[in-house]
Structures are given as structure tokens and as C-alpha cells.
Coordinates of C-alpha atoms and ligand atoms in Angstrom, one line a residue:
X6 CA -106.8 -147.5 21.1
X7 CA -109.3 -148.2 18.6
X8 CA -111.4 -151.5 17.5
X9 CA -109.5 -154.0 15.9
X10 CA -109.4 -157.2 14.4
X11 CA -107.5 -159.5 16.7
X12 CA -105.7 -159.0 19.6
X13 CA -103.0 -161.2 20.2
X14 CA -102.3 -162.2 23.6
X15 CA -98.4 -162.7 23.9
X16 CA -95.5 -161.7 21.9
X17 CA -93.2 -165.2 21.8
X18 CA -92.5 -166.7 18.9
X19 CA -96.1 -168.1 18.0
X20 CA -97.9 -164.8 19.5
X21 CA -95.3 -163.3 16.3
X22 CA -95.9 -165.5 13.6
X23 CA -99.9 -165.5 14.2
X24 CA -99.7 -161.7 14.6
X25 CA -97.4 -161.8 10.7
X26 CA -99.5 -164.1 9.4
X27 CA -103.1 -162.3 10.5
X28 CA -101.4 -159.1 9.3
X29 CA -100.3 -160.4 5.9
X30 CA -104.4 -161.6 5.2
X31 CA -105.0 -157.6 5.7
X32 CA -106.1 -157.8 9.2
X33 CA -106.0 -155.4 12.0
X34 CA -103.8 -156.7 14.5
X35 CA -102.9 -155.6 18.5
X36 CA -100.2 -157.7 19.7
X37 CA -100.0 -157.3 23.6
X38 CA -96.8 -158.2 25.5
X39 CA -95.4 -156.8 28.3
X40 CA -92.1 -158.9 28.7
X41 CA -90.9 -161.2 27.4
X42 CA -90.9 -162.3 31.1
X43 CA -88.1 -163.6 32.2
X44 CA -89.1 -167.4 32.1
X45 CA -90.5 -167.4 28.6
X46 CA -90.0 -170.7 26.3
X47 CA -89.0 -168.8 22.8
X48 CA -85.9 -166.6 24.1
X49 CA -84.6 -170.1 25.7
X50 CA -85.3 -171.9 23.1
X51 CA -82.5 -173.9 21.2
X52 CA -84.6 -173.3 17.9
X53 CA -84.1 -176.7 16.5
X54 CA -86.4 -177.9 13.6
X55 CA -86.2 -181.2 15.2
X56 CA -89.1 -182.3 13.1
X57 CA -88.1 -186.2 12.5
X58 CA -86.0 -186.5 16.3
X59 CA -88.1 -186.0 18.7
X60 CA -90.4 -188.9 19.9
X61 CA -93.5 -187.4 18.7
X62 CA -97.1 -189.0 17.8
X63 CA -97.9 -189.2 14.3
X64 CA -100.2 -186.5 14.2
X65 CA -97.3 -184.3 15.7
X66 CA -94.9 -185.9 13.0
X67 CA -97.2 -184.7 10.2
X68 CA -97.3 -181.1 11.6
X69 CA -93.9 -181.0 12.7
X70 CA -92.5 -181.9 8.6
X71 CA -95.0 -179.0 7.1
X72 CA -93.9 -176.4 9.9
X73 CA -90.2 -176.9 9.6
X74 CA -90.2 -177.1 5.2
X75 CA -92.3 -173.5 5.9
X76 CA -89.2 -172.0 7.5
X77 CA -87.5 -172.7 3.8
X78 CA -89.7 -169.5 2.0
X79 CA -90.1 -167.6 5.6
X80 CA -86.4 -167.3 5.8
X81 CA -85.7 -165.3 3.2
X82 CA -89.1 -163.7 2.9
X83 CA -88.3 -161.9 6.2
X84 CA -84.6 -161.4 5.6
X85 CA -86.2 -159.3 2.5
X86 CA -89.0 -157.5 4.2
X87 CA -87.1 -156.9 8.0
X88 CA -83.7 -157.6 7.2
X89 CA -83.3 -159.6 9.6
X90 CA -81.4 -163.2 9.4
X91 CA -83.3 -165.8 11.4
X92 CA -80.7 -168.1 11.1
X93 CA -82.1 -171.3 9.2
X94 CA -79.6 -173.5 8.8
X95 CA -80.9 -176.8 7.3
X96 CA -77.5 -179.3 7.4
X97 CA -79.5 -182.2 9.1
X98 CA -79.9 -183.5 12.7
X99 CA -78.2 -186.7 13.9
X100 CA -80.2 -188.9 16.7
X101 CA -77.3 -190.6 18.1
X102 CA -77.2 -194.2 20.0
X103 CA -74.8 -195.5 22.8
X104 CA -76.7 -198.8 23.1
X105 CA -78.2 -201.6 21.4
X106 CA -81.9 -200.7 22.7
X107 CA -81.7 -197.1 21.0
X108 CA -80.3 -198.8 18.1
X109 CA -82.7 -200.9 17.2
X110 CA -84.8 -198.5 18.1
X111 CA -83.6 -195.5 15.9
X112 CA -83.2 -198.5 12.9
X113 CA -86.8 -198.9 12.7
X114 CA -87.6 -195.3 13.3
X115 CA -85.4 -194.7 10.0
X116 CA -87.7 -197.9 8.2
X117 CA -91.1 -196.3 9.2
X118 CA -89.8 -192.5 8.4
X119 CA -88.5 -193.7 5.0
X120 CA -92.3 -195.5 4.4
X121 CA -93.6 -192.6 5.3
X122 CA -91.8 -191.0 2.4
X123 CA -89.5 -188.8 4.7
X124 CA -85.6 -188.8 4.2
X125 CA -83.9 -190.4 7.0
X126 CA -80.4 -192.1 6.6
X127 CA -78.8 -195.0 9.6
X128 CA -75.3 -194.0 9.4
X129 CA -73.1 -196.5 11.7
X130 CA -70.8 -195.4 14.1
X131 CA -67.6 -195.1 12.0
X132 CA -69.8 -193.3 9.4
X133 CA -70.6 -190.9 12.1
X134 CA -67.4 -190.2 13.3
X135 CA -66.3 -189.7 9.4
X136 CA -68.8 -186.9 9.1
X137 CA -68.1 -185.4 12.7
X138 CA -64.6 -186.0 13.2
X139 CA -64.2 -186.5 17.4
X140 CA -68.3 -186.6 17.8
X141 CA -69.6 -189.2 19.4
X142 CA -66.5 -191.6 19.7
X143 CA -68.7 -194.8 21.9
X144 CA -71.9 -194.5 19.5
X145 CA -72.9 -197.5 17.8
X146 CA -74.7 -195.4 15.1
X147 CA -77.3 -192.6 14.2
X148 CA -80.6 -191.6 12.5
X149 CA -79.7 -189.1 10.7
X150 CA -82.9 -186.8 9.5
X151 CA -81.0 -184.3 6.5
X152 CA -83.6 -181.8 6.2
X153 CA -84.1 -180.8 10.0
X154 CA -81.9 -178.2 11.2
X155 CA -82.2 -174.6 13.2
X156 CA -83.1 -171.2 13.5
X157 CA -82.0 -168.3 16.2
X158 CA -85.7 -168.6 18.0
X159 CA -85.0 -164.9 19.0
X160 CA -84.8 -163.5 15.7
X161 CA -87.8 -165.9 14.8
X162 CA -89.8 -163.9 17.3
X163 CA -88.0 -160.2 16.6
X164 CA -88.7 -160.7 12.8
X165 CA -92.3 -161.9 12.8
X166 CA -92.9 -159.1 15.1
X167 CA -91.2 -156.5 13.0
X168 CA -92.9 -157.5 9.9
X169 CA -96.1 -157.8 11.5
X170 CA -95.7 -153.9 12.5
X171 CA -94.2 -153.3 8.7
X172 CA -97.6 -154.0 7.9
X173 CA -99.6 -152.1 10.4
X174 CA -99.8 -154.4 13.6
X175 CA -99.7 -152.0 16.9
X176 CA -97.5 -153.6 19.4
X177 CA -99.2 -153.4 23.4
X178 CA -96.3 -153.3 25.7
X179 CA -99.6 -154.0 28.5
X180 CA -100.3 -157.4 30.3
X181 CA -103.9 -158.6 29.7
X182 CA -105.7 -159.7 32.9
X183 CA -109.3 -161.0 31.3
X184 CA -110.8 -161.1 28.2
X185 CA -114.7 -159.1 27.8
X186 CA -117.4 -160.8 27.1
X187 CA -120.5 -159.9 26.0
X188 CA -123.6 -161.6 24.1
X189 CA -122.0 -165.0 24.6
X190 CA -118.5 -163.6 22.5
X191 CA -115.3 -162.4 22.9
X192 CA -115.4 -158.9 22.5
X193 CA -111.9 -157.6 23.0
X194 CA -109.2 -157.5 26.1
X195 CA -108.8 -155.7 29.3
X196 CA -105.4 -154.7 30.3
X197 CA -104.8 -152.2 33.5
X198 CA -104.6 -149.3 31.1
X199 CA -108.0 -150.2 29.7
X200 CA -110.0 -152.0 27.1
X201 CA -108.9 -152.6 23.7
X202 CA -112.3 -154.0 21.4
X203 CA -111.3 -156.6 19.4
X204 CA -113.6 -158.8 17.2
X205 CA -111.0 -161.9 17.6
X206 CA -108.4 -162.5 20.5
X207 CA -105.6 -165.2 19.8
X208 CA -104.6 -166.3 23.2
X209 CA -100.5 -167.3 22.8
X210 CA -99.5 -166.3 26.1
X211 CA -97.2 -169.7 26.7
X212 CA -97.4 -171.1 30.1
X213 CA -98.9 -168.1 31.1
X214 CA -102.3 -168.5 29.1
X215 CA -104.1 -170.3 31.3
X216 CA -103.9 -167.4 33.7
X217 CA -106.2 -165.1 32.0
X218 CA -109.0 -164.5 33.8
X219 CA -112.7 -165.1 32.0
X220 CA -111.4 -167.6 30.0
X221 CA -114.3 -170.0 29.5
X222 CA -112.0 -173.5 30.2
X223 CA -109.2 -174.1 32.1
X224 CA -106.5 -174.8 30.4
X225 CA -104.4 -178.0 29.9
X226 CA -101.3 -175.9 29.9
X227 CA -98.3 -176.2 32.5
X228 CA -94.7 -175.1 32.5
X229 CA -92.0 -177.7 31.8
X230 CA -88.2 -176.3 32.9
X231 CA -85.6 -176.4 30.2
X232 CA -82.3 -175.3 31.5
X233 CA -80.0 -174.4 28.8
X234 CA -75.7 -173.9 28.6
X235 CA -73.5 -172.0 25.8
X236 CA -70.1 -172.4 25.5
X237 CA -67.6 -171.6 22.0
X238 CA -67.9 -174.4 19.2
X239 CA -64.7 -176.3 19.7
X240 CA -62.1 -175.9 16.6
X241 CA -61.3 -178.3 14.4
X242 CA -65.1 -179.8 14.4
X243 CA -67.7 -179.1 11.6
X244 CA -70.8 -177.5 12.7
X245 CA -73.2 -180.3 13.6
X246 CA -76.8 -180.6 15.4
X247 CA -76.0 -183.8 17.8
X248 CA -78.9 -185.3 19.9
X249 CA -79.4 -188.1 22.2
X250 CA -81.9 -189.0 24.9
X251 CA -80.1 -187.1 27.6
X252 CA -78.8 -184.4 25.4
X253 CA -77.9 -182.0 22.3
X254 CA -75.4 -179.9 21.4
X255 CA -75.4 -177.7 18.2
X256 CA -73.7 -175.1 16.7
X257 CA -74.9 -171.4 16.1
X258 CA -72.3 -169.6 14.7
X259 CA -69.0 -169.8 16.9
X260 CA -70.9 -170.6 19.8
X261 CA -72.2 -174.9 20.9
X262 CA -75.5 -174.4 22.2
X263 CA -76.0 -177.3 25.0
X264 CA -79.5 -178.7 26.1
X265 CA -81.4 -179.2 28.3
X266 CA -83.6 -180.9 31.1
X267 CA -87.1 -181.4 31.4
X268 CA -88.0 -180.2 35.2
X269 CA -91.5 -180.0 36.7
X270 CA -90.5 -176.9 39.0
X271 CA -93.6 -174.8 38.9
X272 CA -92.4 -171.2 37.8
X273 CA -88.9 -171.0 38.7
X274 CA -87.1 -170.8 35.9
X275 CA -84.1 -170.9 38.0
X276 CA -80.7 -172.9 36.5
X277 CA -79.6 -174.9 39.1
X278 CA -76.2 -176.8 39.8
X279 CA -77.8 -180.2 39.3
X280 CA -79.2 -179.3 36.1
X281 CA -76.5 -177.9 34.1
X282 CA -74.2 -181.5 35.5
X283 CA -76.7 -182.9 33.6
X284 CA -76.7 -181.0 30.7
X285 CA -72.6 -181.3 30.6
X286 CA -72.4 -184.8 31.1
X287 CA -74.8 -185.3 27.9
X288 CA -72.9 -182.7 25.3
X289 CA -69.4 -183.9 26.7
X290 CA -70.5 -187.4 25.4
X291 CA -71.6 -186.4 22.5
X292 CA -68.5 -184.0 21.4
X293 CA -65.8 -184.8 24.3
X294 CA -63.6 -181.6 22.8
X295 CA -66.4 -179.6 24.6
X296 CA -64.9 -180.7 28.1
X297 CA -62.4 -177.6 28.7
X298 CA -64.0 -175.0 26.4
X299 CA -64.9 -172.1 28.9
X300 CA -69.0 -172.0 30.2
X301 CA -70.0 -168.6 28.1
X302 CA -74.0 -168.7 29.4
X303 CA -76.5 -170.4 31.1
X304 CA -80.0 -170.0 31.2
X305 CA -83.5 -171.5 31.7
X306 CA -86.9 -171.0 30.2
X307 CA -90.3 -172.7 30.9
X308 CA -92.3 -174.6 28.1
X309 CA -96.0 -174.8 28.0
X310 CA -96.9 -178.8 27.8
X311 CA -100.1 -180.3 27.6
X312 CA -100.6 -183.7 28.6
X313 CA -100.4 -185.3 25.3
X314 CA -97.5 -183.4 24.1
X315 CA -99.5 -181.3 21.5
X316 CA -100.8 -177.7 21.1
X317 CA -104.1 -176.4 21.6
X318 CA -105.2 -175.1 18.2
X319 CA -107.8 -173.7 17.6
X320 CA -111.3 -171.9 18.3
X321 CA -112.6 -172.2 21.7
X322 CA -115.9 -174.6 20.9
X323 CA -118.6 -172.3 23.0
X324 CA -117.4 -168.5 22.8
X325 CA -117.2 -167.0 19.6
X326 CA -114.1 -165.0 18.8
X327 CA -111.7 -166.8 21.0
X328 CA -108.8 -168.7 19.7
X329 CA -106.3 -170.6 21.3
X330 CA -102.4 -171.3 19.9
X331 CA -100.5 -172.3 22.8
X332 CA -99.5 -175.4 24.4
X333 CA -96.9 -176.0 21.9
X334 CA -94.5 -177.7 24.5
X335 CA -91.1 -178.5 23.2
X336 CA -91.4 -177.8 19.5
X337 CA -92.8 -174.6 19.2
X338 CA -90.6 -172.8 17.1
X339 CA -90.7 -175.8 14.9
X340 CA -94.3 -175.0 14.8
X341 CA -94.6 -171.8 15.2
X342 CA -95.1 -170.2 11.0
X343 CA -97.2 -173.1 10.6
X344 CA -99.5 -171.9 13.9
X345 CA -99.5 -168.2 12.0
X346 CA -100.4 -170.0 9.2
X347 CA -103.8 -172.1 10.4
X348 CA -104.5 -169.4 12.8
X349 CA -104.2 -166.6 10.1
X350 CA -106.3 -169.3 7.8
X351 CA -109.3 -169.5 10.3
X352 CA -109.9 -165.9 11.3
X353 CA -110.1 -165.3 7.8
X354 CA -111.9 -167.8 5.8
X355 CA -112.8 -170.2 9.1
X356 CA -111.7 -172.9 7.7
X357 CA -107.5 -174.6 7.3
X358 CA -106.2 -177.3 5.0
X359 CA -104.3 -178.8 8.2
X360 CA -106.3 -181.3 10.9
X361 CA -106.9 -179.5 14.0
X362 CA -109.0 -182.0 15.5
X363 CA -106.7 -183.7 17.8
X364 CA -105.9 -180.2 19.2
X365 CA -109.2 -178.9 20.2
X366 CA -109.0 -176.9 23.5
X367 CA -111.9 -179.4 24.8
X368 CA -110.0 -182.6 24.9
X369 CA -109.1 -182.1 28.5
X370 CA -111.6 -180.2 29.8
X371 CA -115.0 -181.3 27.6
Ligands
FAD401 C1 -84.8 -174.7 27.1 C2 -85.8 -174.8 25.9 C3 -85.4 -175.4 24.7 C4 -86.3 -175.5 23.7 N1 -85.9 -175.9 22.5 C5 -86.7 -176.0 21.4 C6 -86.3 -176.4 20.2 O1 -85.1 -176.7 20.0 N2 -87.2 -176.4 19.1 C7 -88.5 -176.0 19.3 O2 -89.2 -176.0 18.3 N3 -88.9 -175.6 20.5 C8 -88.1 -175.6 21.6 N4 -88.5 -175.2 22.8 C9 -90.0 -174.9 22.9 C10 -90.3 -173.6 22.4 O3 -89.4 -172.6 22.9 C11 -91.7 -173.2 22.9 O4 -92.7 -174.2 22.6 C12 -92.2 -171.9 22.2 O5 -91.2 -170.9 22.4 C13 -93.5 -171.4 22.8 O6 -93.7 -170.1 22.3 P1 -94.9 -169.2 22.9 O7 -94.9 -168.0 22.1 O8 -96.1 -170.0 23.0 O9 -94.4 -169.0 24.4 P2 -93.4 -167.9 25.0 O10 -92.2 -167.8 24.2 O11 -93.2 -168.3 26.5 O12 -94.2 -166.5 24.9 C14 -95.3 -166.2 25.7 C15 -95.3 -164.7 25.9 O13 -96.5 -164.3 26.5 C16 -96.3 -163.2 27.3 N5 -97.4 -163.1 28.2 C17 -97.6 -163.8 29.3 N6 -98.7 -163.5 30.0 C18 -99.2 -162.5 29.2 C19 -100.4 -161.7 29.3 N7 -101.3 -161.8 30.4 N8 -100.6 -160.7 28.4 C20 -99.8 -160.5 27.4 N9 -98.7 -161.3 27.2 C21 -98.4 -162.2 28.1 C22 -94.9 -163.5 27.9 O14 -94.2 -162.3 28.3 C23 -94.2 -164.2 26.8 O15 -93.3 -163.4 26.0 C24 -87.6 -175.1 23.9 C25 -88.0 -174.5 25.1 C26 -87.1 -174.4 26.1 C27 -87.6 -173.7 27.4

């Protein structure tokens, strides 16, 4: 293959939307990936835009909001261009508590929010169960955050992909081993069928990005197990995206979507007997109806966490034309147009309106 721009290292959801977004700024674009694998975090994924839920720092907060409000134009921008429906559903997500700690807790997470200028509603525990009819019937209340919601994180990565080839990206079914080097820069990728020369390379290979050899850092990346059950939306309940601290359940068309532990268990992304008793006992609290609907699925993928819970973002600070977006742990579809976005931003112009500095690739490993 010839020269290009970039090559993109990794075809998940984030190796997609940097691949769309570099592709839409008129570059030349390889996108190399072999799989998915089997273990990867964006087929897995719930694809919740769970940007006001999760407990996240406030530099993740402020990312979090301007990724999710991108998926509003991106939606139907790709619906046009691929035709395909990623599924954005934005009907709100609601933080539930069974105790007075989380309570209090979720109360003066809805105070600072609101400060903050974000819409975020306490609803109390009738007012819940008003909204939800047979959700939640021992919760004492929830945050409710109205403009989070979901998209299918499959047809996140399928689209971004397809409209990154619509406008000439080549997609590398290959498996890069090491980057080459030469003149103190990045000078393209080597794969077993050869070398591809590439003036950038975007390394968004997940948990697996730390594995590529030559890299001139390790890598503050590690896989974190989510294991993951499906079974039919119960009738008779609204479509709802319920969350609490050992669980969520939400709907995606006729199916609940139930979710999901947090494992160190290197690898494996094996689903595992104590895992999905976890994942049950969670969901069935939050929407009891769910105890005799039939298990359709179950499933487990592994998220790339760093140790402070953000992404690495960014050019690497000593070789030129290497660029990291991985490390996006547990919100990565959340985040992923808005990574296109800086990462499309800075191969073209070197600069983004967005503060990487807390995500430099050298705060681990100066
Ligand atoms: C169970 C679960 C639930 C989740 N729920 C949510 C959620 O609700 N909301 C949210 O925002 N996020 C969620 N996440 C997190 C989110 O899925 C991830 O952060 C995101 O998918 C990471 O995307 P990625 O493209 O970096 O990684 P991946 O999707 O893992 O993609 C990496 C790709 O790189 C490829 N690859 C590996 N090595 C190489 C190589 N050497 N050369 C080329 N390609 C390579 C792999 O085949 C893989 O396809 C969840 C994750 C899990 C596991």
C-alpha cells in the first residue's frame, strides 16, 4: 500500500470516529484491524452516554457533557451519509438510591451539577415509581440527568467506519506488531504483511495498545472485565436507563440490556457464574419484573483503564508523528466522536479547543 496520512491502529469505536473524523479534514487514512478480537470493550459495550452518572473527576465531567451533546448532529449525519441508525436515544438516565448515604449523596451531586449549569432533576421515590411504573419499588429517590441517554456502540463503530471508507479511508484487516522509526519520528507501521508509511499513526488499539512493540513509553493502559446479560424488556414498563452502584439495566429496543462488573482478570474475557449473579441481583432490584424474563445473552468485554480513570489524549511528547487515543476506560463511547474530533483537530492544525493537559501520555511514565 502506498504512503499515507495516518494510520490508525485499531478499529473499535474510537479507532472509527478518529479514522471519520481524520477523513472528513481531507486526510488520508489506513485503519488497521484485524478483529475485533474477541474481548474488545466497544462490541460489549452498553453504549450509555452516561455523561452526568458516573462518578467521574471534573475534568472527565467537562469532556464527558461535550462528547455525549456531539452524538445529537453525528446521529443523523451518519444516518444520512451510511444509513445506518446508531441508535441515540436521549430520554435521560436515572441514578437511583436504596439508602440514605447515596441519597444525600446523589442530592448534592444534583446541587453541584445544577451550579454547574447542567440539568439534573432529584425525583423522590414515589416520583420514580410514577415515571417507571414497577422500577425500583425500595428506592428512596434518584438523580435524574434528562439529556444522557444511549447509542448501539456497534453501530457507533460500523458507521464511523463506513463513512470513514465513504470518504476514502482503506480499511487493514492486518494486526500491527511495531511502529518504524526513523530520524527520531514515527514513520509508518509494520504489520506481518509488511510496512505501510504513514506520516502520523493514531494508536487506539484498547487494552491492546500498550502491546505494540517500539512504542517509546509504556503505557498506563490495563484491561478492566465488564461482563454483560440481555434478556427481553418486560411489558407493561416504559423504556428507561436505570443505574445504581451495583448495576443498570436499560432498554434497546425490545431487549433490557443488564450491566456489568468491574473484574481485574487479566485477558479473560470469560463470563463467569459469579459474575452474571451479580449482575442479576442488581437489574432484578432495580426492575423486579425482570426476575422470570428468559436469559437471551451473555457476554464479556475488557475496558482499557488508566489509573486515574481518564484517556490518554494526545501526541506522544518525544516522537513526532505518534498519537495516542486510548485508555478511555468505562466511557468510551461516550467519548469517542469527541476523541475523532481533538484527534482529527491536532493532525490537522496541531492545536484543539478542548484541554488535553491532564491526559498527556507522560503522566505515568515522565
Ligand atoms: C461491559 C462493558 C460495558 C461498557 N459500557 C459502556 C457504556 O455504557 N458507555 C461508554 O461510554 N463506555 C462503556 N464501556 C467502555 C467502552 O466500551 C470502551 O471505553 C470503548 O469501547 C473503548 O474503545 P476502543 O476503540 O478504545 O477499544 P476496543 O473497542 O477494545 O477496540 C480496540 C480494537 O483494537 C484492535 N487491535 C488490538 N490490537 C491491535 C493491533 N496490534 N493492530 C490493530 N488493531 C488492534 C482490536 O481488535 C479492537 O477491535 C463499556 C465497556 C465494557 C467492556
Amino acid at each position: 500500500m502506498t504512503a499515507v496520512d495516518v494510520a490508525i491502529v485499531g478499529g473499535g469505536a474510537v479507532g472509527a470516529a478518529c479514522a471519520r473524523a481524520a477523513a472528513l479534514r481531507g486526510l488520508e487514512v489506513a485503519i488497521f484491524e484485524p478483529g475485533p478480537d474477541p474481548a474488545a470493550a466497544s462490541p460489549a459495550s452498553a453504549g450509555m452516554l452516561a455523561a452526568q452518572i458516573e462518578p467521574l473527576d471534573d475534568v472527565l465531567i467537562g469532556l464527558s457533557v461535550r462528547g455525549r451533546d456531539l452524538y445529537e448532529p453525528l446521529a443523523p449525519a451518519l444516518q444520512e451519509t451510511t444509513g445506518i441508525d446508531i441508535g441515540f436515544w436521549r430520554a435521560g438516565i436515572a441514578s437511583v438510591a436504596f439508602d440514605d448515604q447515596t441519597a444525600d449523596r446523589l442530592k448534592e451531586d444534583v446541587a453541584r451539577q445544577r451550579q454547574a449549569g447542567l440539568r439534573c432533576d432529584w425525583l423522590d421515590g414515589g416520583e420514580v415509581r410514577e415515571r417507571w411504573p414497577g422500577a425500583a419499588p425500595e428506592c428512596l429517590g434518584a438523580l435524574f440527568a434528562p439529556e444522557d441517554g444511549a447509542v448501539d456502540p456497534q453501530a457507533v463503530a460500523r458507521a464511523c467506519l463506513a463513512d470513514a471508507r465513504r470518504l476514502g479511508a482503506a480499511f487493514q484487516p492486518e494486526k500491527i506488531e511495531r511502529l518504524q522509526i526513523a530520524n527520531g519520528r514515527t514513520t509508518g507501521v509494520i504489520s506481518p504483511r509488511g510496512v505501510t508509511a504513514a506520516e502520523h499513526v493514531v494508536i487506539a488499539a484498547g487494552v491492546w495498545s500498550p502491546q505494540i512493540a517500539s512504542l517509546p513509553r509504556p503505557l498506563a493502559v490495563e484491561p478492566l472485565r465488564g461482563q454483560m446479560a440481555a434478556t427481553a424488556w418486560p411489558d407493561g414498563t416504559p423504556p428507561a436507563i436505570l443505574y445504581h452502584e451495583q448495576g443498570y439495566v436499560l432498554a434497546r429496543g425490545v431487549d433490557a440490556v443488564l450491566g456489568s462488573t468491574m473484574e481485574r482478570a487479566g485477558f479473560s474475557a470469560a463470563v463467569t457464574n459469579e459474575g452474571l449473579a451479580q449482575i442479576f441481583r442488581g437489574a432484578v432490584r432495580l426492575l423486579p419484573a425482570l426476575v422470570r424474563q428468559a436469559v437471551a445473552r451473555t457476554w464479556a468485554g475488557l475496558r482499557p483503564v488508566t489509573p486515574d480513570g481518564r484517556p490518554i489524549l494526545g501526541r506522544d511528547p518525544e516522537l513526532a508523528g505518534l498519537w495516542y487515543a486510548t485508555g478511555h476506560g468505562r466511557n468510551g463511547i461516550l467519548l469517542a466522536a469527541l476523541t475523532g474530533e481533538i484527534i482529527a483537530d491536532l493532525l490537522t492544525t496541531g492545536e484543539t479547543n478542548v484541554d488535553i493537559a491532564p491526559l498527556g501520555a507522560d503522566r505515568f511514565n515522565p
